[in-house]
PDB file of C-alpha atoms in Angstrom:
ATOM      1  CA  MET A   1       0.000   0.000   0.000  1.00 60.00           C
ATOM      2  CA  ALA A   2       2.780   2.413   0.895  1.00 63.00           C
ATOM      3  CA  GLU A   3       4.648   1.537  -2.305  1.00 67.00           C
ATOM      4  CA  VAL A   4       1.643   2.505  -4.409  1.00 60.00           C
ATOM      5  CA  ARG A   5       1.490   5.912  -2.720  1.00 63.00           C
ATOM      6  CA  VAL A   6       5.205   6.477  -3.252  1.00 56.00           C
ATOM      7  CA  ARG A   7       4.905   5.574  -6.956  1.00 60.00           C
ATOM      8  CA  LYS A   8       1.982   7.957  -7.408  1.00 58.00           C
ATOM      9  CA  GLN A   9       3.937  10.757  -5.740  1.00 56.00           C
ATOM     10  CA  LYS A  10       6.960  10.091  -7.950  1.00 54.00           C
ATOM     11  CA  LYS A  11       4.787  10.251 -11.063  1.00 53.00           C
ATOM     12  CA  LEU A  12       3.314  13.533  -9.905  1.00 50.00           C
ATOM     13  CA  VAL A  13       6.759  15.025  -9.345  1.00 49.00           C
ATOM     14  CA  GLU A  14       8.056  13.692 -12.672  1.00 53.00           C
ATOM     15  CA  ARG A  15       5.159  15.241 -14.578  1.00 71.00           C
ATOM     16  CA  PHE A  16       5.795  18.703 -13.128  1.00 78.00           C
ATOM     17  CA  GLY A  17       8.228  20.137 -15.692  1.00 85.00           C
ATOM     18  CA  ARG A  18      10.461  23.189 -15.747  1.00 88.00           C
ATOM     19  CA  LEU A  19       7.787  25.362 -17.289  1.00 90.00           C
ATOM     20  CA  GLN A  20       5.328  24.456 -14.574  1.00 92.00           C
ATOM     21  CA  TRP A  21       7.891  25.087 -11.837  1.00 93.00           C
ATOM     22  CA  ALA A  22       8.650  28.493 -13.345  1.00 92.00           C
ATOM     23  CA  VAL A  23       4.957  29.420 -13.428  1.00 94.00           C
ATOM     24  CA  PHE A  24       4.450  28.152  -9.878  1.00 95.00           C
ATOM     25  CA  LEU A  25       7.397  30.165  -8.553  1.00 94.00           C
ATOM     26  CA  ILE A  26       6.308  33.311 -10.403  1.00 94.00           C
ATOM     27  CA  GLY A  27       2.835  32.874  -8.909  1.00 94.00           C
ATOM     28  CA  VAL A  28       4.239  32.465  -5.407  1.00 95.00           C
ATOM     29  CA  PHE A  29       6.447  35.525  -5.968  1.00 94.00           C
ATOM     30  CA  HIS A  30       3.412  37.649  -6.834  1.00 92.00           C
ATOM     31  CA  VAL A  31       1.478  36.468  -3.797  1.00 94.00           C
ATOM     32  CA  VAL A  32       4.465  37.191  -1.530  1.00 93.00           C
ATOM     33  CA  THR A  33       4.930  40.697  -2.966  1.00 89.00           C
ATOM     34  CA  VAL A  34       1.370  41.521  -1.946  1.00 89.00           C
ATOM     35  CA  PHE A  35       2.439  41.348   1.682  1.00 90.00           C
ATOM     36  CA  TYR A  36       6.127  42.305   1.292  1.00 88.00           C
ATOM     37  CA  PRO A  37       6.595  44.702  -1.644  1.00 84.00           C
ATOM     38  CA  LEU A  38      10.115  44.866  -3.059  1.00 83.00           C
ATOM     39  CA  PHE A  39      10.076  48.558  -3.934  1.00 77.00           C
ATOM     40  CA  PRO A  40       8.708  51.483  -1.940  1.00 77.00           C
ATOM     41  CA  PHE A  41       7.135  52.983  -5.089  1.00 73.00           C
ATOM     42  CA  ASP A  42       5.044  49.867  -5.720  1.00 74.00           C
ATOM     43  CA  THR A  43       1.563  51.347  -5.813  1.00 73.00           C
ATOM     44  CA  SER A  44      -0.002  48.739  -8.075  1.00 74.00           C
ATOM     45  CA  GLY A  45      -3.195  47.144  -6.889  1.00 82.00           C
ATOM     46  CA  LYS A  46      -2.663  44.423  -4.311  1.00 87.00           C
ATOM     47  CA  LEU A  47      -5.735  42.591  -5.526  1.00 91.00           C
ATOM     48  CA  LEU A  48      -4.337  42.520  -9.069  1.00 89.00           C
ATOM     49  CA  ARG A  49      -1.033  41.057  -7.885  1.00 89.00           C
ATOM     50  CA  PHE A  50      -2.763  38.543  -5.623  1.00 94.00           C
ATOM     51  CA  CYS A  51      -5.056  37.368  -8.430  1.00 93.00           C
ATOM     52  CA  THR A  52      -2.086  37.121 -10.803  1.00 92.00           C
ATOM     53  CA  GLY A  53      -0.154  35.050  -8.289  1.00 93.00           C
ATOM     54  CA  PHE A  54      -3.085  32.834  -7.408  1.00 96.00           C
ATOM     55  CA  LEU A  55      -3.773  32.196 -11.088  1.00 94.00           C
ATOM     56  CA  GLY A  56      -0.122  31.281 -11.602  1.00 94.00           C
ATOM     57  CA  ILE A  57      -0.206  28.776  -8.771  1.00 95.00           C
ATOM     58  CA  VAL A  58      -3.425  27.202 -10.028  1.00 95.00           C
ATOM     59  CA  MET A  59      -2.446  27.179 -13.714  1.00 93.00           C
ATOM     60  CA  ALA A  60       0.927  25.555 -13.013  1.00 93.00           C
ATOM     61  CA  ARG A  61      -0.804  22.204 -12.618  1.00 92.00           C
ATOM     62  CA  ARG A  62      -0.909  21.526 -16.374  1.00 90.00           C
ATOM     63  CA  TRP A  63       1.672  22.338 -19.032  1.00 89.00           C
ATOM     64  CA  ASP A  64      -0.756  23.906 -21.505  1.00 90.00           C
ATOM     65  CA  HIS A  65      -2.357  26.051 -18.811  1.00 92.00           C
ATOM     66  CA  ALA A  66       1.082  27.205 -17.678  1.00 92.00           C
ATOM     67  CA  ARG A  67       1.867  28.281 -21.227  1.00 93.00           C
ATOM     68  CA  ARG A  68      -1.430  30.177 -21.459  1.00 94.00           C
ATOM     69  CA  PHE A  69      -0.593  31.928 -18.199  1.00 94.00           C
ATOM     70  CA  GLY A  70       2.681  33.134 -19.714  1.00 94.00           C
ATOM     71  CA  ILE A  71       0.878  34.426 -22.797  1.00 95.00           C
ATOM     72  CA  ALA A  72      -1.676  36.191 -20.601  1.00 95.00           C
ATOM     73  CA  LEU A  73       1.079  37.865 -18.581  1.00 94.00           C
ATOM     74  CA  LEU A  74       2.906  38.960 -21.712  1.00 95.00           C
ATOM     75  CA  VAL A  75      -0.188  40.353 -23.412  1.00 95.00           C
ATOM     76  CA  GLY A  76      -1.919  41.789 -20.334  1.00 93.00           C
ATOM     77  CA  TYR A  77       0.960  43.399 -18.519  1.00 92.00           C
ATOM     78  CA  GLY A  78       2.734  44.201 -21.789  1.00 93.00           C
ATOM     79  CA  GLY A  79      -0.353  46.153 -22.779  1.00 92.00           C
ATOM     80  CA  LEU A  80      -0.230  48.047 -19.496  1.00 88.00           C
ATOM     81  CA  VAL A  81       3.418  48.940 -20.121  1.00 89.00           C
ATOM     82  CA  LEU A  82       2.687  50.081 -23.677  1.00 89.00           C
ATOM     83  CA  SER A  83      -0.244  52.192 -22.511  1.00 86.00           C
ATOM     84  CA  GLU A  84       2.012  53.865 -19.948  1.00 84.00           C
ATOM     85  CA  LEU A  85       4.743  54.457 -22.531  1.00 84.00           C
ATOM     86  CA  CYS A  86       2.298  56.027 -25.010  1.00 84.00           C
ATOM     87  CA  ALA A  87       1.649  58.836 -22.534  1.00 77.00           C
ATOM     88  CA  PRO A  88       5.183  59.753 -21.383  1.00 70.00           C
ATOM     89  CA  GLU A  89       4.010  62.827 -19.465  1.00 74.00           C
ATOM     90  CA  ALA A  90       2.078  60.518 -17.125  1.00 68.00           C
ATOM     91  CA  LEU A  91       4.780  57.860 -16.755  1.00 71.00           C
ATOM     92  CA  GLU A  92       4.581  56.295 -13.321  1.00 79.00           C
ATOM     93  CA  PRO A  93       7.245  54.265 -11.482  1.00 79.00           C
ATOM     94  CA  VAL A  94       4.818  51.368 -11.213  1.00 81.00           C
ATOM     95  CA  THR A  95       5.465  50.800 -14.937  1.00 83.00           C
ATOM     96  CA  LEU A  96       8.636  48.979 -13.863  1.00 85.00           C
ATOM     97  CA  ILE A  97       6.496  46.516 -11.894  1.00 86.00           C
ATOM     98  CA  TYR A  98       4.302  45.915 -14.928  1.00 88.00           C
ATOM     99  CA  GLY A  99       7.385  45.541 -17.104  1.00 90.00           C
ATOM    100  CA  ARG A 100       8.869  42.966 -14.741  1.00 90.00           C
ATOM    101  CA  THR A 101       5.682  40.939 -14.909  1.00 91.00           C
ATOM    102  CA  ALA A 102       5.529  41.189 -18.717  1.00 94.00           C
ATOM    103  CA  LEU A 103       9.140  39.992 -18.893  1.00 93.00           C
ATOM    104  CA  SER A 104       8.304  37.017 -16.696  1.00 93.00           C
ATOM    105  CA  GLY A 105       5.490  36.221 -19.136  1.00 94.00           C
ATOM    106  CA  ALA A 106       7.969  36.427 -22.031  1.00 94.00           C
ATOM    107  CA  PHE A 107      10.290  34.082 -20.130  1.00 93.00           C
ATOM    108  CA  ILE A 108       7.470  31.568 -19.668  1.00 93.00           C
ATOM    109  CA  VAL A 109       6.526  31.724 -23.349  1.00 93.00           C
ATOM    110  CA  LEU A 110      10.145  31.261 -24.468  1.00 92.00           C
ATOM    111  CA  LEU A 111      10.564  28.370 -22.060  1.00 90.00           C
ATOM    112  CA  SER A 112       7.414  26.753 -23.442  1.00 87.00           C
ATOM    113  CA  PHE A 113       8.755  27.006 -27.020  1.00 84.00           C
ATOM    114  CA  ARG A 114      12.018  25.459 -25.935  1.00 71.00           C
ATOM    115  CA  HIS A 115      10.390  22.408 -24.382  1.00 63.00           C
ATOM    116  CA  GLN A 116       7.454  22.096 -26.776  1.00 60.00           C
ATOM    117  CA  GLY A 117       9.146  19.607 -29.092  1.00 52.00           C
ATOM    118  CA  ARG A 118      10.043  17.232 -26.265  1.00 53.00           C
ATOM    119  CA  LEU A 119       6.457  16.932 -25.107  1.00 50.00           C
ATOM    120  CA  GLY A 120       5.023  16.406 -28.571  1.00 46.00           C
ATOM    121  CA  THR A 121       2.328  19.051 -28.200  1.00 45.00           C
TER     122      THR A 121
END
């Protein structure tokens, strides 16, 4: 009985790939920064960061969902950065926070392209 449980746990750990670990860690990072912000000028919405982090943690369970999370970060937060850059007179320091999140989305997408051929999807 105990051997069956150990085998199931090993399979679960083996299925969790690099992309999923990256998405999980990025999600945890966003949840942690809600309570302990890294920069004093971080005035972005705490609810937005918490929801982003929670979604990352939940979507890390499957490879295709993790990839979609990266695309959503890149498009969503990238759009926020572009909207801030289009109005340079109203440029806020929080744009760096949005840019960091968009870059993490780009990292996830690039990582998914790198490992896509190995998974056959």
